[in-house]
Coordinates of C-alpha atoms and ligand atoms in Angstrom, one line a residue:
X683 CA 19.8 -10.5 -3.0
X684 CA 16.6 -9.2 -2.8
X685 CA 14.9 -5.8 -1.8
X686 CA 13.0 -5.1 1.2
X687 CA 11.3 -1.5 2.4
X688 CA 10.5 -1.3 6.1
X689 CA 9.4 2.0 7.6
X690 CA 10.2 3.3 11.0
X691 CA 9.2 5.7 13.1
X692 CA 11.5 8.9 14.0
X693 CA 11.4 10.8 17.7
X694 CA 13.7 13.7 16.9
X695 CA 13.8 16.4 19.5
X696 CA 12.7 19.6 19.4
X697 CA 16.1 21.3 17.5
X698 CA 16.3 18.4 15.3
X699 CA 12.8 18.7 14.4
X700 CA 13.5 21.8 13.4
X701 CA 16.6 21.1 11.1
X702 CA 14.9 18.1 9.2
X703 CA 11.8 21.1 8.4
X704 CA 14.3 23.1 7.1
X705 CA 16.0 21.0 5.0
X706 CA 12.9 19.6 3.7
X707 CA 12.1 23.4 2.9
X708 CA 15.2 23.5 1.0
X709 CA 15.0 20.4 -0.7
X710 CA 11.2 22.3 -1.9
X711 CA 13.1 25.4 -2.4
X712 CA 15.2 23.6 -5.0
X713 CA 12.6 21.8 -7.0
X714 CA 10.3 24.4 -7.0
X715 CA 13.5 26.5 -8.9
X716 CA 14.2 23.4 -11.0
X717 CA 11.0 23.5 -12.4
X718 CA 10.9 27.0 -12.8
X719 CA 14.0 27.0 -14.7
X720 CA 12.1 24.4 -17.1
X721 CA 9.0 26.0 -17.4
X722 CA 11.5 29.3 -18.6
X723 CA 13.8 27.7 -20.8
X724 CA 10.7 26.4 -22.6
X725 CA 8.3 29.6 -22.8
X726 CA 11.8 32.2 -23.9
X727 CA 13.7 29.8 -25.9
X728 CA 11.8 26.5 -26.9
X729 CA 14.5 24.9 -25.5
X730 CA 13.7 21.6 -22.9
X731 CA 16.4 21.3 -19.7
X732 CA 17.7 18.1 -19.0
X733 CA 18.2 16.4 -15.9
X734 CA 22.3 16.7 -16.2
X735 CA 22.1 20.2 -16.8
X736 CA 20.6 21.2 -13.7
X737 CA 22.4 18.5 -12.2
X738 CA 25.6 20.2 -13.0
X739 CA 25.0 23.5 -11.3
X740 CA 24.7 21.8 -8.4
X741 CA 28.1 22.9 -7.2
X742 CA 27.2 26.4 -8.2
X743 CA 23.8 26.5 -6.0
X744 CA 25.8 25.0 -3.3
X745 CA 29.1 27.8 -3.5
X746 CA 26.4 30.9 -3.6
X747 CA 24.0 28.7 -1.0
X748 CA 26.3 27.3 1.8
X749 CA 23.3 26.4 3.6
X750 CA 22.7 24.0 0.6
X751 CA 26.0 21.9 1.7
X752 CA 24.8 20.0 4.6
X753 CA 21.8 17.8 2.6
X754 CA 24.4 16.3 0.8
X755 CA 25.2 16.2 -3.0
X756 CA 23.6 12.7 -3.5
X757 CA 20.2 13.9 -1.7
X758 CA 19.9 17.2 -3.7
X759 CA 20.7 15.0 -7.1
X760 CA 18.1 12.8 -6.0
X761 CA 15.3 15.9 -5.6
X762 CA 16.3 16.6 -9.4
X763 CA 15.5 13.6 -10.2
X764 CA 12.4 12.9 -8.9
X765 CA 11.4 16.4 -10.9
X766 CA 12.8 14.6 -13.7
X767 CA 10.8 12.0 -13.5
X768 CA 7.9 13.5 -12.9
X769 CA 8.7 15.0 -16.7
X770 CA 9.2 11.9 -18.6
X771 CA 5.5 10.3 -16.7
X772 CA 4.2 13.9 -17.8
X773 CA 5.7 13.0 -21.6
X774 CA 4.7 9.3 -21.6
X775 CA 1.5 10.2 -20.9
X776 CA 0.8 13.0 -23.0
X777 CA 2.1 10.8 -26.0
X778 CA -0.4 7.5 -25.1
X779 CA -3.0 10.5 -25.7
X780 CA -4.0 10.8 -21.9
X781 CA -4.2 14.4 -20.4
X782 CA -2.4 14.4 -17.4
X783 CA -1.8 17.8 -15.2
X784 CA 1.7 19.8 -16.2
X785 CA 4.1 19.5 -12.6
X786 CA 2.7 22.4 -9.8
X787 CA 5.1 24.0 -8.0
X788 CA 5.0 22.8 -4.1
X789 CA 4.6 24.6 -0.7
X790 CA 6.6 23.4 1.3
X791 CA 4.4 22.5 4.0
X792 CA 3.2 20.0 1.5
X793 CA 6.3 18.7 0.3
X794 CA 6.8 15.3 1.8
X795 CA 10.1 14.8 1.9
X796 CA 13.6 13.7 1.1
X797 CA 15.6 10.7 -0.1
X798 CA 19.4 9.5 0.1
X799 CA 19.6 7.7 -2.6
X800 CA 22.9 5.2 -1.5
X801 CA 24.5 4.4 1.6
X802 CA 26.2 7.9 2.0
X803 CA 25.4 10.8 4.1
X804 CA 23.2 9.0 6.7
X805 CA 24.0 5.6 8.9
X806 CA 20.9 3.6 10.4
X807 CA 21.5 1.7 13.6
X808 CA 19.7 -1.0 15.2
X809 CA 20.5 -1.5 19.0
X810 CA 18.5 -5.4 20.0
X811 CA 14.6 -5.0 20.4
X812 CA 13.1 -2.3 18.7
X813 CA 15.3 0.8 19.3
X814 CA 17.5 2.6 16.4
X815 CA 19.5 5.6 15.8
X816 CA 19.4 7.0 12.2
X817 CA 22.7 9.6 12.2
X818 CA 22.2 12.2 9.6
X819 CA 25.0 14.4 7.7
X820 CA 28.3 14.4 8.9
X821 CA 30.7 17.3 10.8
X822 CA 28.6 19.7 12.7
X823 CA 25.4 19.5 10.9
X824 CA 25.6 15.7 12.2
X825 CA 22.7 14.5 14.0
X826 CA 21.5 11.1 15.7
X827 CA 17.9 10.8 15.5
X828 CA 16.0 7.9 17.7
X829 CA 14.1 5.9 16.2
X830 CA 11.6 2.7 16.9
X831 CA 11.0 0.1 14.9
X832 CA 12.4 -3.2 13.9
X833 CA 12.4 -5.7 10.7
X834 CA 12.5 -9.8 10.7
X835 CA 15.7 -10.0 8.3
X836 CA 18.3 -9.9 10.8
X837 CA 22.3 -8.5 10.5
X838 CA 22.6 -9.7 7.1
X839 CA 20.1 -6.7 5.8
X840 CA 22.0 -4.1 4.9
X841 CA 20.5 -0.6 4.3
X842 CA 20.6 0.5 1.1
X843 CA 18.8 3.7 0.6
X844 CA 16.6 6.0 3.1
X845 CA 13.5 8.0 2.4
X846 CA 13.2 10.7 5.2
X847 CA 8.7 11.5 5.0
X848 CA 6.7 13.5 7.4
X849 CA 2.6 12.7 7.5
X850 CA 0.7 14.8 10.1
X851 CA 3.4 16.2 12.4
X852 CA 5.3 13.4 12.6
X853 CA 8.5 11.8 11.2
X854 CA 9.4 8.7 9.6
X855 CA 12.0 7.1 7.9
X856 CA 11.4 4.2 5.0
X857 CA 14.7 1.7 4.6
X858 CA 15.4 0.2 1.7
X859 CA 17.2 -3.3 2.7
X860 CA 19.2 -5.7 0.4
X861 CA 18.5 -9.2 1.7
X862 CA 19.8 -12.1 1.4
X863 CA 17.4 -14.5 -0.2
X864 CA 17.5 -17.1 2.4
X865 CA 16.9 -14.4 5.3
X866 CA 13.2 -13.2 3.2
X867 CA 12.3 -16.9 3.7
X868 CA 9.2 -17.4 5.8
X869 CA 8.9 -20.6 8.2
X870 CA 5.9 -22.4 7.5
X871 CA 4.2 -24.4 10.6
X872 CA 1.4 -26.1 8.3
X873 CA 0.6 -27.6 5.0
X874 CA -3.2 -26.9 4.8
X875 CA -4.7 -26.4 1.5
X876 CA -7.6 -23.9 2.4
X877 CA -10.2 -22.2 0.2
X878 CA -10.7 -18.5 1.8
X879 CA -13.3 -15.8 0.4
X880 CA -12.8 -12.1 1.6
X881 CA -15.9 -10.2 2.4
X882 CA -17.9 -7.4 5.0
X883 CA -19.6 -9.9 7.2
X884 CA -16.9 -11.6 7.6
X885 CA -13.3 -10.8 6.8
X886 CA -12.3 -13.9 5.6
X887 CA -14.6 -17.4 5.5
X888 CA -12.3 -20.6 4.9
X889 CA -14.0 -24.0 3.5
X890 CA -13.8 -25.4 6.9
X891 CA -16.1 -22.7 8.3
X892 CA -13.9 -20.7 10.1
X893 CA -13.8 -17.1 10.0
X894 CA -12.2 -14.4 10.8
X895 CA -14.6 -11.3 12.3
X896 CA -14.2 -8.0 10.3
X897 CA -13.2 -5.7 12.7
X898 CA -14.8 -2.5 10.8
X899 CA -11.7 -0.1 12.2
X900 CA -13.7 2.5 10.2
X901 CA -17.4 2.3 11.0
X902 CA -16.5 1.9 14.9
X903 CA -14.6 5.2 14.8
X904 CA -17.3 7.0 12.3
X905 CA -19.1 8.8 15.0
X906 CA -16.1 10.2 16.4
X907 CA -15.2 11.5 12.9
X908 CA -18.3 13.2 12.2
X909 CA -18.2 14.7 15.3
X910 CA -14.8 16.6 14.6
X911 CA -16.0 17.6 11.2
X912 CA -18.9 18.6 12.1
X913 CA -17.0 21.1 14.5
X914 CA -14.4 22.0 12.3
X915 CA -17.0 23.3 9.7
X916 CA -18.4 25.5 12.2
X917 CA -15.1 27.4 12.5
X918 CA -13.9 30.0 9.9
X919 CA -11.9 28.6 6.9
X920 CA -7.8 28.6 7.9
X921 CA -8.3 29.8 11.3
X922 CA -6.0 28.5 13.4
X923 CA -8.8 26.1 15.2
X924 CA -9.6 25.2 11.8
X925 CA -6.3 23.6 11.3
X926 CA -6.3 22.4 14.7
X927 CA -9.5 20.6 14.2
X928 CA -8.4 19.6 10.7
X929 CA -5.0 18.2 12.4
X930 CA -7.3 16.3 14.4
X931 CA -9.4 14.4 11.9
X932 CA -5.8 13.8 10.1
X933 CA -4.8 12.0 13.1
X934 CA -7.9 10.0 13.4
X935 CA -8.0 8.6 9.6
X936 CA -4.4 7.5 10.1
X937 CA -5.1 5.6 13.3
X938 CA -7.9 3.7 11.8
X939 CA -5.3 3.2 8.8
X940 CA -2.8 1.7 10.7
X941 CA -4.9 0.0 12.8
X942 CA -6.4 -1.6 9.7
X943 CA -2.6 -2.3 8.2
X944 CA -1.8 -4.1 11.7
X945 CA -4.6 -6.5 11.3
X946 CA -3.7 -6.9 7.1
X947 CA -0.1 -7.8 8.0
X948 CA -1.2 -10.5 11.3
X949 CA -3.8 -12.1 9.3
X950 CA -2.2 -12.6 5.9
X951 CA 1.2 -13.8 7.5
X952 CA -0.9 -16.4 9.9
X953 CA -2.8 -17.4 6.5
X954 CA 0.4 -18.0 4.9
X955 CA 2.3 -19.8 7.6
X956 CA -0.4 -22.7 7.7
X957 CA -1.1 -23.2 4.3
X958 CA 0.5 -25.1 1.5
X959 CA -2.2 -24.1 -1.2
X960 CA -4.3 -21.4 -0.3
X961 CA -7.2 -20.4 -3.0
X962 CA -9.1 -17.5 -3.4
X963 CA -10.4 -15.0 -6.1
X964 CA -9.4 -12.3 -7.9
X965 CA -10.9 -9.2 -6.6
X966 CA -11.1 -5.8 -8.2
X967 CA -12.0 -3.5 -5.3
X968 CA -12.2 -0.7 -7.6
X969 CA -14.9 -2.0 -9.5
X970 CA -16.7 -3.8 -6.6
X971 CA -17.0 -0.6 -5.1
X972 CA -17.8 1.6 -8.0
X973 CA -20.3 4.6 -7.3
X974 CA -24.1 4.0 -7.8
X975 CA -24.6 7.8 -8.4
X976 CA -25.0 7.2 -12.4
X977 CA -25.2 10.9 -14.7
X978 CA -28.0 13.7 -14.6
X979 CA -30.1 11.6 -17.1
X980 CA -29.7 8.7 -15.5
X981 CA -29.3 8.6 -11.7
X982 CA -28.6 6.0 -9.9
X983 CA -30.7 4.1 -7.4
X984 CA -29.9 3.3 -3.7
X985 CA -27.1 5.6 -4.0
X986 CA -26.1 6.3 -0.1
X987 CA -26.3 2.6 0.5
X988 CA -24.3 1.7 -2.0
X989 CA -21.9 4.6 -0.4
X990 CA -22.2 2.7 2.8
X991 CA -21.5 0.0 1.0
X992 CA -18.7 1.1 -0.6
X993 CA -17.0 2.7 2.2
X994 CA -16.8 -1.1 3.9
X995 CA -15.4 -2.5 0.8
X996 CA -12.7 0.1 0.9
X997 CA -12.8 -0.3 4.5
X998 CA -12.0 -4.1 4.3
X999 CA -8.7 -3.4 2.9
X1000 CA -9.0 -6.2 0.1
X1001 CA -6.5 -4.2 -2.1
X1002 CA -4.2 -4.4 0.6
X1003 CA -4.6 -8.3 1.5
X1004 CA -4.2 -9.7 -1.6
X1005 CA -0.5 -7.9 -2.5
X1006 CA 0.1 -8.8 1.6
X1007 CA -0.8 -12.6 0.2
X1008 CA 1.2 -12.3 -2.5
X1009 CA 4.6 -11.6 -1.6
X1010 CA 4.1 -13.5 1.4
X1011 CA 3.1 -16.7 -0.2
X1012 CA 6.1 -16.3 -2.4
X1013 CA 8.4 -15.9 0.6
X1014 CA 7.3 -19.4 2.5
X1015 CA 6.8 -21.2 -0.3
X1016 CA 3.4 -21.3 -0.6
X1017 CA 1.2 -21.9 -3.3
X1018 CA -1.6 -19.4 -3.8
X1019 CA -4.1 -19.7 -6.2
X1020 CA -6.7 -16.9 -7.7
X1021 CA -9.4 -18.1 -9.3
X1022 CA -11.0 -15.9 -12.1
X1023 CA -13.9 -14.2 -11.0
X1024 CA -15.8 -13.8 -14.1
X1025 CA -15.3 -17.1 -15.4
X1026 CA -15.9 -19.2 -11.5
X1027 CA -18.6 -16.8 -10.9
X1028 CA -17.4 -18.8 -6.9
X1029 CA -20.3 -17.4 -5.2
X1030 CA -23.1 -18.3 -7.5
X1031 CA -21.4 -21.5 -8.3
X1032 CA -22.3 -24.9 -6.1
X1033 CA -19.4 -26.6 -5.1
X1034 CA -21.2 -29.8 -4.9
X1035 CA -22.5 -30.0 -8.1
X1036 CA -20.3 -27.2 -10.1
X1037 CA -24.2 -25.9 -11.2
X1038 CA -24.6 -22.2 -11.2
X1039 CA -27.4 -20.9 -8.6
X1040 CA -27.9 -17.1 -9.4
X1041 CA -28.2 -15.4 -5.9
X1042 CA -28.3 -11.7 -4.8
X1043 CA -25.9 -10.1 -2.3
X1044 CA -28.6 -10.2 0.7
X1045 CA -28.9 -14.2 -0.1
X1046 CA -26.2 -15.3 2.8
X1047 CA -26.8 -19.3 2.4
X1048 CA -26.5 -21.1 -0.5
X1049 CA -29.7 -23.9 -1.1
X1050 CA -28.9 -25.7 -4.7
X1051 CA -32.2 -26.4 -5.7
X1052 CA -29.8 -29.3 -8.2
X1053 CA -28.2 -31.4 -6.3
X1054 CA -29.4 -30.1 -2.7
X1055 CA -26.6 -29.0 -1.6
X1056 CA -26.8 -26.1 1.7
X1057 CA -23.4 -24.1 3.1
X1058 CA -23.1 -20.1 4.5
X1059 CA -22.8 -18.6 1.2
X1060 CA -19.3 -17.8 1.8
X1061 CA -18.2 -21.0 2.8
X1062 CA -19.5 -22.1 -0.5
X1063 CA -17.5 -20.3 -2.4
X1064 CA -14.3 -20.9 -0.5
X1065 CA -14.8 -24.2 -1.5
X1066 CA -15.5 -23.6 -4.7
X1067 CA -12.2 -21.8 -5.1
X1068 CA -10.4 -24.5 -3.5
X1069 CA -12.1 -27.3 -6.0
X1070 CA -10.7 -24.6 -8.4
X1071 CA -7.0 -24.6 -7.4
X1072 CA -7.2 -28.7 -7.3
X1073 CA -8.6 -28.6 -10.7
X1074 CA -6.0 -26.8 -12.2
X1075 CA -3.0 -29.4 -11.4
X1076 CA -2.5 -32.6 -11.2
X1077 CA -1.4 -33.8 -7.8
X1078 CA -4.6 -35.1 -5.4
X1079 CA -5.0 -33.2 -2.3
X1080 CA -6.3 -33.7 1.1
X1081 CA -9.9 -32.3 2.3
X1082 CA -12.4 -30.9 -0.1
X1083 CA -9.7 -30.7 -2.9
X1084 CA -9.7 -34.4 -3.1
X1085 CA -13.3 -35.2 -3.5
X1086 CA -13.6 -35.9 -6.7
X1087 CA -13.5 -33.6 -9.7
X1088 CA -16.9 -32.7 -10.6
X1089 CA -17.8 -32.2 -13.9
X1090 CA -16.5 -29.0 -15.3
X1091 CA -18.9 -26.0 -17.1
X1092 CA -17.2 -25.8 -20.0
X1093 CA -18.1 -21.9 -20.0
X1094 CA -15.0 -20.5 -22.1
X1095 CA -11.2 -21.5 -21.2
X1096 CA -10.4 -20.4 -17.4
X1097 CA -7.4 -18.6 -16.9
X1098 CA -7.1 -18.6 -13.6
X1099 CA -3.7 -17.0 -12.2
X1100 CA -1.6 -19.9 -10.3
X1101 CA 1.8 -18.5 -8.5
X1102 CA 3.7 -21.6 -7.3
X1103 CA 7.0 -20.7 -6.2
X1104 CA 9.9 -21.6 -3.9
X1105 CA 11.1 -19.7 -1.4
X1106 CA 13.6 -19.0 -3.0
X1107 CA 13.4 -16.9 -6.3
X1108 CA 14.3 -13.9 -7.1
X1109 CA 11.3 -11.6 -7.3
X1110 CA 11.0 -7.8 -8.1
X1111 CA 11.0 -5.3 -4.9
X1112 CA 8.3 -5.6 -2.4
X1113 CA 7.0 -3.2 -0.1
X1114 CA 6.6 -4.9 4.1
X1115 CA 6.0 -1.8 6.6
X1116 CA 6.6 -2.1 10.2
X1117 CA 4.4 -1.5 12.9
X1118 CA 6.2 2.0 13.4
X1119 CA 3.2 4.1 15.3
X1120 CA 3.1 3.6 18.7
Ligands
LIG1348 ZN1 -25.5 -28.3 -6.3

């Protein structure tokens, strides 16, 4: 068995709407009071609240509070707990010496949510294509919400837990699935061993010389965004066409984001499906696209275009495609290989020759002035990535993998990351979102 998260998209109507607000209000109403009662117990008597105390005046809350009975007893413990947790982070943290802000009690326009924790209180139904009902509470607080969106598991997925979350107006629900290992499997049409480097001319540049086009969800839609900021700011603070407006850039941002998901998910899966061994680098987004701005003393230089810069990085959704890889490559049995940066250096690197030719970011071909060798600089270092995940086993491969080895730079001991597994392990939970928006 294995877990699987899929997300769809909720269309309650107007009264239901209504309902799941004010039962997320209560849900707010309740940690907000739980954490109260901490904060209390603390300041008057010293004395720290467990999570089984509050737990057991559950009843209690819900005998003065009838209101409190519909959510279900499971989905209020589940509230508590997430307070709780929030606690023992707090705790962890403070004792590894780090200074992390003390809980802050929620409005609930801002609280996102609720969760059932097991499969009580709620029943999800799938009708064929992409239609579903999620039926909420039971007697008359019962409610059958429609919802849209579909996963790849089939009948044998059974829901285990539901997450009820509202982002910009609208309503979603995220489904924890217990799979059958055999049903996470992915079919794989080709056994390709491909080299791929991620960048902003290009998404993606293979060692053959493809590429994929970077779609730049973000820059096309940038104009369009500055224009609705640049009216918002011209309206007074929390007016109600300041919200409006501020709704409206909401909505924007998360169009481009799913937009940018959509393409994520199609490109990593067709990546995966074709490939046997597929090699790339590690890549620390957070690093690559560090701020230039530097302190007082020392400022930075070309500081807006490395901003520019940055915001493409981000843009490019690296952190998103290499976890996408991941999971994926696990699930069709594909073995993908991550080079390590530092030590491959796979863009300065010749993969003809293995000598390394030092080039800046604007260089976009790579000349070796060693053994002559000419590519598109990212081609080059797909294939040197590729050399890289031949290198580090034994079996010969087909294309540029089996030329032969050429002679390593014994520059310290490469630990390069190598996940080789079958289909059909067991692996820790992993996160696959549908395409819920319309
Ligand atoms: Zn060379």
């Amino acid at each position: 068995m294995q877990r699987r998260k899929v997300t769809l998209k909720l269309y309650p109507n107007a009264a239901q709407a209504a309902r799941l607000e004010a039962w997320t209000r209560l849900h707010c109403e309740l940690y907000n009071a739980a954490l109260e009662e901490r904060i209390d117990a603390w300041h008057k008597a010293r004395k720290s609240i467990s999570y089984y105390e509050q737990q057991n005046v559950l009843p209690q809350i819900k005998a003065d509070r009838p209101e409190f009975i519909a959510l279900g007893s499971h989905a209020l413990q589940q509230t508590l707990r997430r307070l709780d947790l929030a606690f023992q982070s707090f705790f962890r943290r403070v004792k590894a010496g780090q200074t992390p802000g003390f809980r802050r009690f929620k409005a609930a326009k801002r609280f996102s949510g609720f969760t059932y924790p097991d499969p009580a209180g709620w029943k999800l139904m799938q009708h064929g294509g992409r239609g579903a009902t999620l039926r909420l509470g039971s007697g008359d607080a019962a409610m059958s919400i429609r919802a849209r969106g579909r996963h790849r598991f089939g009948d044998q997925a059974k829901p285990n837990d539901i997450t009820l979350t509202r982002r910009n107006d609208q309503w979603f629900v995220s489904v924890t699935l217990r799979v059958p290992d055999a049903a996470c499997a992915r079919q794989r049409t080709g056994d390709m061993r491909r080299g791929v480097d991620f960048g902003i001319n290009d998404w993606a540049t293979f060692d053959d010389g493809r590429t994929i086009g970077n779609p730049r969800w973000l820059r096309e839609e940038l104009p369009r965004l500055a224009a609705l900021q640049r009216q918002r700011a011209r309206k007074k603070k929390g007016s109600l066409r300041f919200k409006r407006l501020g709704r409206r850039i909401a909505r924007l941002h998360e169009r481009i984001g799913n937009r940018r998901r959509d393409f994520v998910h199609k490109e990593t899966t067709r990546m995966v499906r074709q490939c046997a061994v597929l090699a790339t680098e590690q890549l620390a987004p957070k690093t690559m696209s560090r701020s230039a701005k530097g302190t007082v003393d020392a400022p930075g230089r070309r500081v807006r275009q490395k901003a520019g810069l940055n915001r493409e990085i981000l843009s490019a959704a690296f952190g998103m495609a290499h976890p996408m890889l991941a999971y994926k490559a696990e699930e069709a049995g594909t073995r993908l290989h991550l080079s390590n940066t530092r030590q491959l250096k796979p863009s300065q690197c010749c993969a003809a020759c293995w000598e390394l030719v030092p080039k800046t970011l604007a260089q976009r071909v790579h000349v070796c002035p060693h053994c002559g060798h000419t590519a598109p600089r990212d081609r080059n270092s797909a294939m040197v990535v590729l050399i890289d995940a031949h290198n580090t086993q034994d079996t010969p491969g087909t294309g540029v993998a089996a030329r032969p080895k050429p002679l390593s730079r014994q520059r310290g001991k490469s630990r390069p990351v190598t996940r080789e597994t079958p289909a059909t392990t067991p692996c820790v939970e992993r996160r696959e979102s549908s395409y819920s928006v319309a």
